Amino acid sequence: MHRYAKSKDTKAKLAPKQKISYEKKADPAITEYSVKALNWLRKAEFLMSAPKLALCVEDTGYEIAFAGRSNAGKSSAINTLTNQKQLARASKKPGRTQMINFFSLGNPDQRLVDLPGYGYAAVPEDMKRVWQKELENYLIHRQSLQGLVLLMDIRHPLQHFDTMMLEWAHSRKLFVHILLTKADKMNRGPAHQALLEVKQNLKKMKLNFSIQLFSSLNKQGLEELASVMAGRLNYTLEQEPEFDLSQIPEATIDDEDEADLVLKEE
Ligand code: GDP
């Protein structure tokens, strides 16, 4: 007789089911480095705002500038990246929207720079031209500038000013890391399709820049961005001396405690 057949206690006789593991697939972007980088980025502090190159903080160390059309999600991305709700607000204060805003990352020689959002409708044309000149000056002459994080709304990528920024960066041999922002607005399939299309367009333009999906809303792509930032700003794990467990002296039991223990055991 088949051992499963018509037994009164079928349940007990069934072979135990093989355990299926539903362990979450590890995200390759989440590494020890990216986690530490995220913690480091949380040290961001507002340094100053400058209306022009000559008034910027001293041109030493490393900095990465965030650029994008207004409404691309730049402030949200900076706040998410630094885990500080109000940080990029500093750049949005009246009078600062057209300035270059500097943030230190635990060290004044490692900086995040928030460039004014371009295409800001409320700015008069002649002011836009003046500002464009200042932006150009900054991009061309700033020695500590390593490269750009260029933010584009995933639904409207590669608009006129975006391609201008890409060309500028390319001609100055700066790196660009592109964020297709608000990726949560699309389903996975279309979002990856949009990513692929922008990659193809960059290839056609012979621009060899890195690109990723990003969402401040659900934090998609956060670790990847943190790793890129940290790597380009020369952040190393040695920068954060780790608390070394082996350095803690072992607890010793003095004679009196030892005597107590012996008594208890008896
Ligand atoms: P900025 O002008 O480039 O600094 O853009 P903001 O960060 O101010 O964002 C512009 C608008 O887009 C705001 O209404 C944000 O709430 C919204 N936004 C920004 N990031 C995201 C995102 O990741 N997902 C969604 N759904 N909305 C976002």
Short mmCIF file of N, CA and C in Angstrom, two decimals, residues 67-238:
data_model
loop_
_atom_site.label_atom_id
_atom_site.label_comp_id
_atom_site.label_asym_id
_atom_site.label_seq_id
_atom_site.Cartn_x
_atom_site.Cartn_y
_atom_site.Cartn_z
N ALA A 67 23.06 69.61 -9.96
CA ALA A 67 22.45 70.53 -10.91
C ALA A 67 21.19 69.90 -11.48
N GLY A 68 20.30 70.75 -11.94
CA GLY A 68 19.09 70.23 -12.57
C GLY A 68 18.08 71.35 -12.78
N ARG A 69 17.12 71.10 -13.66
CA ARG A 69 16.06 72.08 -13.88
C ARG A 69 15.28 72.23 -12.59
N SER A 70 14.70 73.42 -12.37
CA SER A 70 13.93 73.55 -11.13
C SER A 70 12.76 72.57 -11.21
N ASN A 71 12.43 72.03 -10.06
CA ASN A 71 11.39 71.03 -9.95
C ASN A 71 11.82 69.61 -10.33
N ALA A 72 13.12 69.44 -10.62
CA ALA A 72 13.60 68.09 -10.97
C ALA A 72 13.67 67.19 -9.75
N GLY A 73 13.61 67.80 -8.57
CA GLY A 73 13.69 67.00 -7.34
C GLY A 73 15.03 67.11 -6.65
N LYS A 74 15.75 68.21 -6.93
CA LYS A 74 17.12 68.39 -6.41
C LYS A 74 17.11 68.55 -4.89
N SER A 75 16.27 69.44 -4.38
CA SER A 75 16.25 69.66 -2.92
C SER A 75 15.84 68.39 -2.20
N SER A 76 14.83 67.72 -2.74
CA SER A 76 14.38 66.47 -2.12
C SER A 76 15.51 65.45 -2.10
N ALA A 77 16.26 65.36 -3.20
CA ALA A 77 17.35 64.38 -3.27
C ALA A 77 18.43 64.71 -2.25
N ILE A 78 18.78 66.00 -2.13
CA ILE A 78 19.84 66.39 -1.17
C ILE A 78 19.37 66.10 0.25
N ASN A 79 18.13 66.42 0.52
CA ASN A 79 17.60 66.15 1.87
C ASN A 79 17.56 64.65 2.16
N THR A 80 17.18 63.87 1.17
CA THR A 80 17.13 62.41 1.37
C THR A 80 18.53 61.85 1.57
N LEU A 81 19.44 62.30 0.74
CA LEU A 81 20.82 61.81 0.80
C LEU A 81 21.48 62.13 2.13
N THR A 82 21.17 63.30 2.67
CA THR A 82 21.82 63.71 3.92
C THR A 82 20.93 63.42 5.13
N ASN A 83 19.75 62.87 4.85
CA ASN A 83 18.78 62.54 5.89
C ASN A 83 18.46 63.75 6.78
N GLN A 84 18.38 64.91 6.12
CA GLN A 84 18.07 66.13 6.87
C GLN A 84 16.95 66.85 6.13
N LYS A 85 15.81 66.87 6.76
CA LYS A 85 14.62 67.39 6.09
C LYS A 85 14.77 68.83 5.59
N GLN A 86 15.54 69.61 6.32
CA GLN A 86 15.57 71.04 6.03
C GLN A 86 16.82 71.50 5.29
N LEU A 87 17.79 70.60 5.09
CA LEU A 87 19.10 71.06 4.61
C LEU A 87 19.02 71.90 3.34
N ALA A 88 18.42 71.34 2.31
CA ALA A 88 18.39 72.05 1.03
C ALA A 88 17.43 73.23 1.06
N ARG A 89 16.65 73.33 2.12
CA ARG A 89 15.81 74.52 2.29
C ARG A 89 16.68 75.77 2.31
N ALA A 90 17.89 75.58 2.87
CA ALA A 90 18.83 76.71 2.96
C ALA A 90 19.02 77.32 1.58
N SER A 91 19.03 76.46 0.56
CA SER A 91 19.24 76.96 -0.80
C SER A 91 17.96 77.56 -1.38
N LYS A 92 16.83 77.25 -0.75
CA LYS A 92 15.56 77.71 -1.33
C LYS A 92 15.08 79.00 -0.68
N LYS A 93 15.84 79.49 0.31
CA LYS A 93 15.44 80.73 0.96
C LYS A 93 15.48 81.84 -0.08
N PRO A 94 14.53 82.81 0.02
CA PRO A 94 14.53 83.89 -0.95
C PRO A 94 15.91 84.53 -1.02
N GLY A 95 16.39 84.77 -2.20
CA GLY A 95 17.70 85.39 -2.35
C GLY A 95 18.80 84.36 -2.55
N ARG A 96 18.54 83.12 -2.13
CA ARG A 96 19.60 82.12 -2.28
C ARG A 96 19.35 81.19 -3.47
N THR A 97 18.18 81.34 -4.07
CA THR A 97 17.84 80.41 -5.15
C THR A 97 18.78 80.57 -6.34
N GLN A 98 19.37 81.77 -6.48
CA GLN A 98 20.28 81.98 -7.60
C GLN A 98 21.73 81.94 -7.14
N MET A 99 21.97 81.34 -6.00
CA MET A 99 23.33 81.30 -5.48
C MET A 99 23.90 79.89 -5.54
N ILE A 100 25.21 79.83 -5.37
CA ILE A 100 25.88 78.54 -5.27
C ILE A 100 25.95 78.23 -3.78
N ASN A 101 25.32 77.16 -3.37
CA ASN A 101 25.23 76.85 -1.93
C ASN A 101 26.15 75.70 -1.57
N PHE A 102 26.96 75.93 -0.55
CA PHE A 102 27.98 74.94 -0.16
C PHE A 102 27.62 74.24 1.15
N PHE A 103 27.84 72.93 1.16
CA PHE A 103 27.62 72.13 2.38
C PHE A 103 28.88 71.30 2.63
N SER A 104 29.33 71.29 3.88
CA SER A 104 30.50 70.46 4.19
C SER A 104 30.00 69.08 4.59
N LEU A 105 30.83 68.08 4.35
CA LEU A 105 30.44 66.71 4.72
C LEU A 105 31.38 66.22 5.82
N GLY A 106 31.24 66.79 6.98
CA GLY A 106 32.07 66.40 8.12
C GLY A 106 33.47 66.99 8.04
N ASN A 107 33.76 67.67 6.97
CA ASN A 107 35.11 68.16 6.72
C ASN A 107 34.98 69.24 5.63
N PRO A 108 35.49 70.44 5.87
CA PRO A 108 35.29 71.51 4.86
C PRO A 108 35.95 71.22 3.53
N ASP A 109 36.81 70.20 3.48
CA ASP A 109 37.46 69.87 2.20
C ASP A 109 36.73 68.78 1.43
N GLN A 110 35.57 68.38 1.93
CA GLN A 110 34.72 67.44 1.19
C GLN A 110 33.33 68.07 1.18
N ARG A 111 32.92 68.52 0.01
CA ARG A 111 31.71 69.34 -0.03
C ARG A 111 30.69 68.87 -1.07
N LEU A 112 29.44 69.19 -0.73
CA LEU A 112 28.34 69.02 -1.68
C LEU A 112 27.91 70.44 -2.04
N VAL A 113 27.70 70.69 -3.31
CA VAL A 113 27.32 72.03 -3.74
C VAL A 113 25.97 71.96 -4.44
N ASP A 114 25.09 72.86 -4.03
CA ASP A 114 23.76 72.91 -4.63
C ASP A 114 23.73 74.09 -5.59
N LEU A 115 23.68 73.80 -6.88
CA LEU A 115 23.63 74.87 -7.88
C LEU A 115 22.17 75.29 -8.06
N PRO A 116 21.95 76.54 -8.46
CA PRO A 116 20.56 76.97 -8.65
C PRO A 116 19.87 76.13 -9.72
N GLY A 117 18.60 75.87 -9.50
CA GLY A 117 17.83 75.14 -10.51
C GLY A 117 17.71 76.00 -11.75
N TYR A 118 18.05 75.44 -12.90
CA TYR A 118 17.93 76.28 -14.09
C TYR A 118 16.54 76.16 -14.68
N GLY A 119 16.22 77.16 -15.49
CA GLY A 119 14.89 77.19 -16.11
C GLY A 119 13.83 77.65 -15.12
N TYR A 120 14.27 78.33 -14.06
CA TYR A 120 13.32 78.79 -13.06
C TYR A 120 12.49 79.92 -13.65
N ALA A 121 11.19 79.66 -13.83
CA ALA A 121 10.32 80.56 -14.59
C ALA A 121 10.25 81.97 -13.99
N ALA A 122 10.33 82.07 -12.67
CA ALA A 122 10.13 83.37 -12.03
C ALA A 122 11.32 84.32 -12.18
N VAL A 123 12.41 83.84 -12.79
CA VAL A 123 13.58 84.71 -12.92
C VAL A 123 13.54 85.46 -14.26
N PRO A 124 13.69 86.78 -14.22
CA PRO A 124 13.66 87.55 -15.47
C PRO A 124 14.80 87.14 -16.41
N GLU A 125 14.57 87.32 -17.70
CA GLU A 125 15.52 86.87 -18.72
C GLU A 125 16.95 87.40 -18.53
N ASP A 126 17.07 88.74 -18.26
CA ASP A 126 18.43 89.28 -18.17
C ASP A 126 19.16 88.72 -16.94
N MET A 127 18.39 88.45 -15.89
CA MET A 127 19.01 87.86 -14.70
C MET A 127 19.47 86.43 -15.01
N LYS A 128 18.65 85.76 -15.80
CA LYS A 128 19.02 84.39 -16.20
C LYS A 128 20.34 84.39 -16.93
N ARG A 129 20.51 85.40 -17.80
CA ARG A 129 21.76 85.46 -18.58
C ARG A 129 22.96 85.72 -17.66
N VAL A 130 22.77 86.64 -16.70
CA VAL A 130 23.86 86.93 -15.75
C VAL A 130 24.19 85.66 -14.98
N TRP A 131 23.15 85.01 -14.54
CA TRP A 131 23.36 83.81 -13.75
C TRP A 131 24.06 82.72 -14.56
N GLN A 132 23.64 82.59 -15.80
CA GLN A 132 24.24 81.56 -16.66
C GLN A 132 25.74 81.77 -16.80
N LYS A 133 26.10 83.06 -16.87
CA LYS A 133 27.52 83.40 -16.98
C LYS A 133 28.26 82.96 -15.71
N GLU A 134 27.62 83.21 -14.55
CA GLU A 134 28.25 82.82 -13.27
C GLU A 134 28.38 81.30 -13.16
N LEU A 135 27.36 80.63 -13.60
CA LEU A 135 27.37 79.16 -13.57
C LEU A 135 28.50 78.63 -14.45
N GLU A 136 28.60 79.25 -15.63
CA GLU A 136 29.63 78.86 -16.58
C GLU A 136 31.02 79.07 -15.96
N ASN A 137 31.19 80.24 -15.32
CA ASN A 137 32.45 80.57 -14.65
C ASN A 137 32.81 79.52 -13.61
N TYR A 138 31.80 79.17 -12.82
CA TYR A 138 32.02 78.19 -11.77
C TYR A 138 32.43 76.85 -12.39
N LEU A 139 31.67 76.42 -13.38
CA LEU A 139 31.94 75.11 -13.98
C LEU A 139 33.29 75.05 -14.68
N ILE A 140 33.70 76.18 -15.26
CA ILE A 140 34.95 76.18 -16.01
C ILE A 140 36.17 76.32 -15.10
N HIS A 141 36.04 77.17 -14.07
CA HIS A 141 37.25 77.52 -13.32
C HIS A 141 37.42 76.85 -11.96
N ARG A 142 36.39 76.26 -11.44
CA ARG A 142 36.49 75.73 -10.08
C ARG A 142 37.37 74.48 -10.04
N GLN A 143 38.50 74.59 -9.38
CA GLN A 143 39.48 73.49 -9.37
C GLN A 143 39.03 72.30 -8.53
N SER A 144 38.38 72.59 -7.40
CA SER A 144 38.00 71.47 -6.50
C SER A 144 36.79 70.70 -7.02
N LEU A 145 36.14 71.24 -8.04
CA LEU A 145 34.95 70.58 -8.58
C LEU A 145 35.34 69.29 -9.31
N GLN A 146 34.88 68.18 -8.75
CA GLN A 146 35.21 66.88 -9.35
C GLN A 146 34.23 66.52 -10.45
N GLY A 147 32.99 66.89 -10.25
CA GLY A 147 31.98 66.53 -11.24
C GLY A 147 30.59 66.92 -10.78
N LEU A 148 29.62 66.47 -11.57
CA LEU A 148 28.24 66.87 -11.31
C LEU A 148 27.35 65.66 -11.07
N VAL A 149 26.36 65.88 -10.22
CA VAL A 149 25.23 64.97 -10.18
C VAL A 149 24.12 65.75 -10.89
N LEU A 150 23.70 65.24 -12.03
CA LEU A 150 22.69 65.95 -12.82
C LEU A 150 21.34 65.25 -12.65
N LEU A 151 20.38 66.01 -12.15
CA LEU A 151 19.07 65.41 -11.90
C LEU A 151 18.09 65.76 -13.00
N MET A 152 17.40 64.74 -13.50
CA MET A 152 16.38 64.97 -14.53
C MET A 152 15.15 64.16 -14.14
N ASP A 153 14.01 64.79 -14.22
CA ASP A 153 12.75 64.09 -13.97
C ASP A 153 12.65 62.95 -14.99
N ILE A 154 12.42 61.74 -14.51
CA ILE A 154 12.40 60.58 -15.41
C ILE A 154 11.39 60.74 -16.55
N ARG A 155 10.39 61.61 -16.34
CA ARG A 155 9.37 61.78 -17.39
C ARG A 155 9.77 62.82 -18.42
N HIS A 156 10.80 63.64 -18.09
CA HIS A 156 11.24 64.67 -19.06
C HIS A 156 12.76 64.77 -19.09
N PRO A 157 13.44 63.69 -19.52
CA PRO A 157 14.91 63.75 -19.49
C PRO A 157 15.49 64.49 -20.70
N LEU A 158 16.76 64.86 -20.57
CA LEU A 158 17.55 65.44 -21.66
C LEU A 158 16.88 66.63 -22.36
N GLN A 159 16.47 67.60 -21.56
CA GLN A 159 15.95 68.84 -22.13
C GLN A 159 17.15 69.72 -22.50
N HIS A 160 16.85 70.82 -23.17
CA HIS A 160 17.92 71.66 -23.74
C HIS A 160 19.05 71.95 -22.74
N PHE A 161 18.68 72.47 -21.56
CA PHE A 161 19.70 72.87 -20.60
C PHE A 161 20.47 71.66 -20.05
N ASP A 162 19.80 70.53 -19.96
CA ASP A 162 20.48 69.31 -19.49
C ASP A 162 21.62 68.96 -20.45
N THR A 163 21.32 68.98 -21.72
CA THR A 163 22.36 68.58 -22.69
C THR A 163 23.49 69.61 -22.70
N MET A 164 23.12 70.87 -22.45
CA MET A 164 24.16 71.90 -22.36
C MET A 164 25.12 71.61 -21.20
N MET A 165 24.53 71.25 -20.07
CA MET A 165 25.35 70.93 -18.90
C MET A 165 26.24 69.72 -19.18
N LEU A 166 25.67 68.73 -19.86
CA LEU A 166 26.44 67.53 -20.16
C LEU A 166 27.63 67.86 -21.07
N GLU A 167 27.37 68.72 -22.06
CA GLU A 167 28.44 69.10 -22.99
C GLU A 167 29.53 69.88 -22.26
N TRP A 168 29.11 70.80 -21.40
CA TRP A 168 30.06 71.59 -20.61
C TRP A 168 30.96 70.68 -19.80
N ALA A 169 30.31 69.79 -19.09
CA ALA A 169 31.05 68.89 -18.20
C ALA A 169 32.03 68.05 -19.02
N HIS A 170 31.55 67.58 -20.16
CA HIS A 170 32.40 66.74 -21.02
C HIS A 170 33.62 67.54 -21.48
N SER A 171 33.38 68.80 -21.89
CA SER A 171 34.50 69.58 -22.42
C SER A 171 35.51 69.91 -21.32
N ARG A 172 35.04 69.96 -20.08
CA ARG A 172 35.99 70.23 -18.97
C ARG A 172 36.51 68.94 -18.34
N LYS A 173 36.13 67.83 -18.93
CA LYS A 173 36.55 66.50 -18.43
C LYS A 173 36.09 66.24 -17.00
N LEU A 174 34.92 66.74 -16.67
CA LEU A 174 34.33 66.44 -15.36
C LEU A 174 33.48 65.19 -15.51
N PHE A 175 33.33 64.44 -14.45
CA PHE A 175 32.41 63.31 -14.55
C PHE A 175 30.99 63.83 -14.35
N VAL A 176 30.02 63.10 -14.84
CA VAL A 176 28.61 63.40 -14.52
C VAL A 176 27.96 62.09 -14.10
N HIS A 177 27.24 62.16 -13.02
CA HIS A 177 26.43 61.02 -12.61
C HIS A 177 24.98 61.48 -12.70
N ILE A 178 24.22 60.83 -13.57
CA ILE A 178 22.85 61.28 -13.83
C ILE A 178 21.85 60.54 -12.95
N LEU A 179 20.93 61.30 -12.37
CA LEU A 179 19.83 60.68 -11.63
C LEU A 179 18.55 60.90 -12.42
N LEU A 180 17.87 59.82 -12.74
CA LEU A 180 16.52 59.97 -13.29
C LEU A 180 15.60 59.95 -12.08
N THR A 181 15.14 61.13 -11.72
CA THR A 181 14.42 61.29 -10.44
C THR A 181 12.93 60.94 -10.55
N LYS A 182 12.32 60.82 -9.39
CA LYS A 182 10.89 60.52 -9.26
C LYS A 182 10.55 59.20 -9.96
N ALA A 183 11.51 58.25 -9.86
CA ALA A 183 11.33 56.94 -10.52
C ALA A 183 10.06 56.25 -10.02
N ASP A 184 9.63 56.61 -8.81
CA ASP A 184 8.40 56.00 -8.26
C ASP A 184 7.16 56.36 -9.06
N LYS A 185 7.26 57.38 -9.91
CA LYS A 185 6.10 57.80 -10.70
C LYS A 185 5.82 56.82 -11.83
N MET A 186 6.76 55.90 -12.07
CA MET A 186 6.58 54.93 -13.16
C MET A 186 6.65 53.52 -12.60
N ASN A 187 6.06 52.59 -13.29
CA ASN A 187 6.22 51.19 -12.91
C ASN A 187 7.64 50.75 -13.28
N ARG A 188 8.03 49.62 -12.72
CA ARG A 188 9.40 49.12 -12.92
C ARG A 188 9.80 49.02 -14.39
N GLY A 189 8.92 48.41 -15.19
CA GLY A 189 9.22 48.18 -16.61
C GLY A 189 9.48 49.48 -17.35
N PRO A 190 8.48 50.38 -17.36
CA PRO A 190 8.67 51.66 -18.06
C PRO A 190 9.85 52.47 -17.52
N ALA A 191 10.10 52.38 -16.21
CA ALA A 191 11.22 53.13 -15.63
C ALA A 191 12.55 52.61 -16.20
N HIS A 192 12.67 51.28 -16.30
CA HIS A 192 13.91 50.73 -16.86
C HIS A 192 14.02 51.02 -18.36
N GLN A 193 12.88 51.08 -19.02
CA GLN A 193 12.88 51.44 -20.44
C GLN A 193 13.37 52.88 -20.61
N ALA A 194 12.89 53.78 -19.74
CA ALA A 194 13.32 55.19 -19.80
C ALA A 194 14.82 55.29 -19.56
N LEU A 195 15.30 54.49 -18.60
CA LEU A 195 16.74 54.48 -18.29
C LEU A 195 17.55 54.04 -19.52
N LEU A 196 17.06 52.99 -20.16
CA LEU A 196 17.72 52.46 -21.33
C LEU A 196 17.77 53.50 -22.46
N GLU A 197 16.65 54.21 -22.65
CA GLU A 197 16.59 55.20 -23.73
C GLU A 197 17.58 56.34 -23.49
N VAL A 198 17.65 56.80 -22.23
CA VAL A 198 18.61 57.88 -21.96
C VAL A 198 20.04 57.37 -22.17
N LYS A 199 20.29 56.14 -21.77
CA LYS A 199 21.64 55.56 -21.97
C LYS A 199 21.98 55.55 -23.46
N GLN A 200 20.99 55.15 -24.27
CA GLN A 200 21.24 55.09 -25.72
C GLN A 200 21.50 56.48 -26.29
N ASN A 201 20.75 57.46 -25.81
CA ASN A 201 20.95 58.83 -26.29
C ASN A 201 22.33 59.36 -25.91
N LEU A 202 22.77 59.02 -24.69
CA LEU A 202 24.10 59.46 -24.24
C LEU A 202 25.16 58.85 -25.14
N LYS A 203 24.94 57.60 -25.48
CA LYS A 203 25.90 56.89 -26.33
C LYS A 203 25.99 57.59 -27.70
N LYS A 204 24.79 57.96 -28.22
CA LYS A 204 24.77 58.65 -29.51
C LYS A 204 25.53 59.97 -29.43
N MET A 205 25.43 60.63 -28.24
CA MET A 205 26.12 61.92 -28.06
C MET A 205 27.59 61.70 -27.68
N LYS A 206 27.99 60.44 -27.63
CA LYS A 206 29.36 60.07 -27.24
C LYS A 206 29.72 60.59 -25.85
N LEU A 207 28.74 60.52 -24.95
CA LEU A 207 28.98 60.96 -23.58
C LEU A 207 28.96 59.73 -22.68
N ASN A 208 30.10 59.48 -22.11
CA ASN A 208 30.24 58.26 -21.31
C ASN A 208 30.00 58.56 -19.82
N PHE A 209 28.75 58.82 -19.47
CA PHE A 209 28.45 59.18 -18.09
C PHE A 209 27.63 58.08 -17.41
N SER A 210 27.74 58.02 -16.09
CA SER A 210 26.97 57.01 -15.36
C SER A 210 25.55 57.53 -15.09
N ILE A 211 24.65 56.60 -14.89
CA ILE A 211 23.24 56.99 -14.74
C ILE A 211 22.52 55.96 -13.88
N GLN A 212 21.53 56.41 -13.14
CA GLN A 212 20.76 55.49 -12.31
C GLN A 212 19.34 56.03 -12.10
N LEU A 213 18.47 55.16 -11.64
CA LEU A 213 17.12 55.58 -11.24
C LEU A 213 17.20 56.06 -9.81
N PHE A 214 16.35 57.02 -9.47
CA PHE A 214 16.36 57.55 -8.10
C PHE A 214 14.96 57.99 -7.70
N SER A 215 14.66 57.77 -6.44
CA SER A 215 13.39 58.30 -5.91
C SER A 215 13.60 58.73 -4.46
N SER A 216 13.29 59.99 -4.20
CA SER A 216 13.38 60.47 -2.81
C SER A 216 12.21 59.90 -2.02
N LEU A 217 11.14 59.61 -2.74
CA LEU A 217 9.93 59.14 -2.06
C LEU A 217 10.14 57.75 -1.44
N ASN A 218 10.67 56.81 -2.24
CA ASN A 218 10.87 55.47 -1.67
C ASN A 218 12.34 55.10 -1.49
N LYS A 219 13.20 56.08 -1.67
CA LYS A 219 14.65 55.93 -1.44
C LYS A 219 15.33 54.96 -2.41
N GLN A 220 14.69 54.73 -3.53
CA GLN A 220 15.32 53.87 -4.55
C GLN A 220 16.62 54.53 -5.02
N GLY A 221 17.68 53.73 -5.07
CA GLY A 221 18.95 54.23 -5.61
C GLY A 221 19.79 55.04 -4.65
N LEU A 222 19.36 55.10 -3.40
CA LEU A 222 20.06 55.93 -2.42
C LEU A 222 21.49 55.44 -2.15
N GLU A 223 21.63 54.13 -1.95
CA GLU A 223 22.97 53.59 -1.64
C GLU A 223 23.92 53.76 -2.82
N GLU A 224 23.37 53.57 -4.01
CA GLU A 224 24.20 53.70 -5.21
C GLU A 224 24.74 55.13 -5.30
N LEU A 225 23.85 56.10 -5.08
CA LEU A 225 24.26 57.51 -5.14
C LEU A 225 25.29 57.81 -4.04
N ALA A 226 25.05 57.29 -2.84
CA ALA A 226 25.98 57.54 -1.73
C ALA A 226 27.38 57.02 -2.06
N SER A 227 27.44 55.83 -2.68
CA SER A 227 28.74 55.26 -3.03
C SER A 227 29.45 56.11 -4.07
N VAL A 228 28.70 56.58 -5.05
CA VAL A 228 29.32 57.41 -6.10
C VAL A 228 29.86 58.70 -5.47
N MET A 229 29.04 59.33 -4.64
CA MET A 229 29.46 60.58 -3.99
C MET A 229 30.74 60.36 -3.18
N ALA A 230 30.69 59.32 -2.35
CA ALA A 230 31.81 59.07 -1.43
C ALA A 230 33.09 58.76 -2.23
N GLY A 231 32.94 57.94 -3.25
CA GLY A 231 34.11 57.57 -4.05
C GLY A 231 34.73 58.79 -4.71
N ARG A 232 33.89 59.64 -5.28
CA ARG A 232 34.38 60.82 -6.00
C ARG A 232 34.93 61.89 -5.07
N LEU A 233 34.47 61.87 -3.81
CA LEU A 233 34.96 62.88 -2.86
C LEU A 233 36.10 62.32 -2.01
N ASN A 234 36.59 61.15 -2.45
CA ASN A 234 37.73 60.55 -1.79
C ASN A 234 37.46 60.16 -0.34
N TYR A 235 36.26 59.74 -0.08
CA TYR A 235 35.93 59.27 1.28
C TYR A 235 36.46 57.84 1.41
N THR A 236 37.16 57.59 2.49
CA THR A 236 37.66 56.23 2.71
C THR A 236 37.16 55.75 4.07
N LEU A 237 37.09 54.43 4.22
CA LEU A 237 36.60 53.89 5.49
C LEU A 237 37.55 54.25 6.62
N GLU A 238 38.83 54.46 6.28
CA GLU A 238 39.80 54.81 7.33
C GLU A 238 39.50 56.19 7.90
#
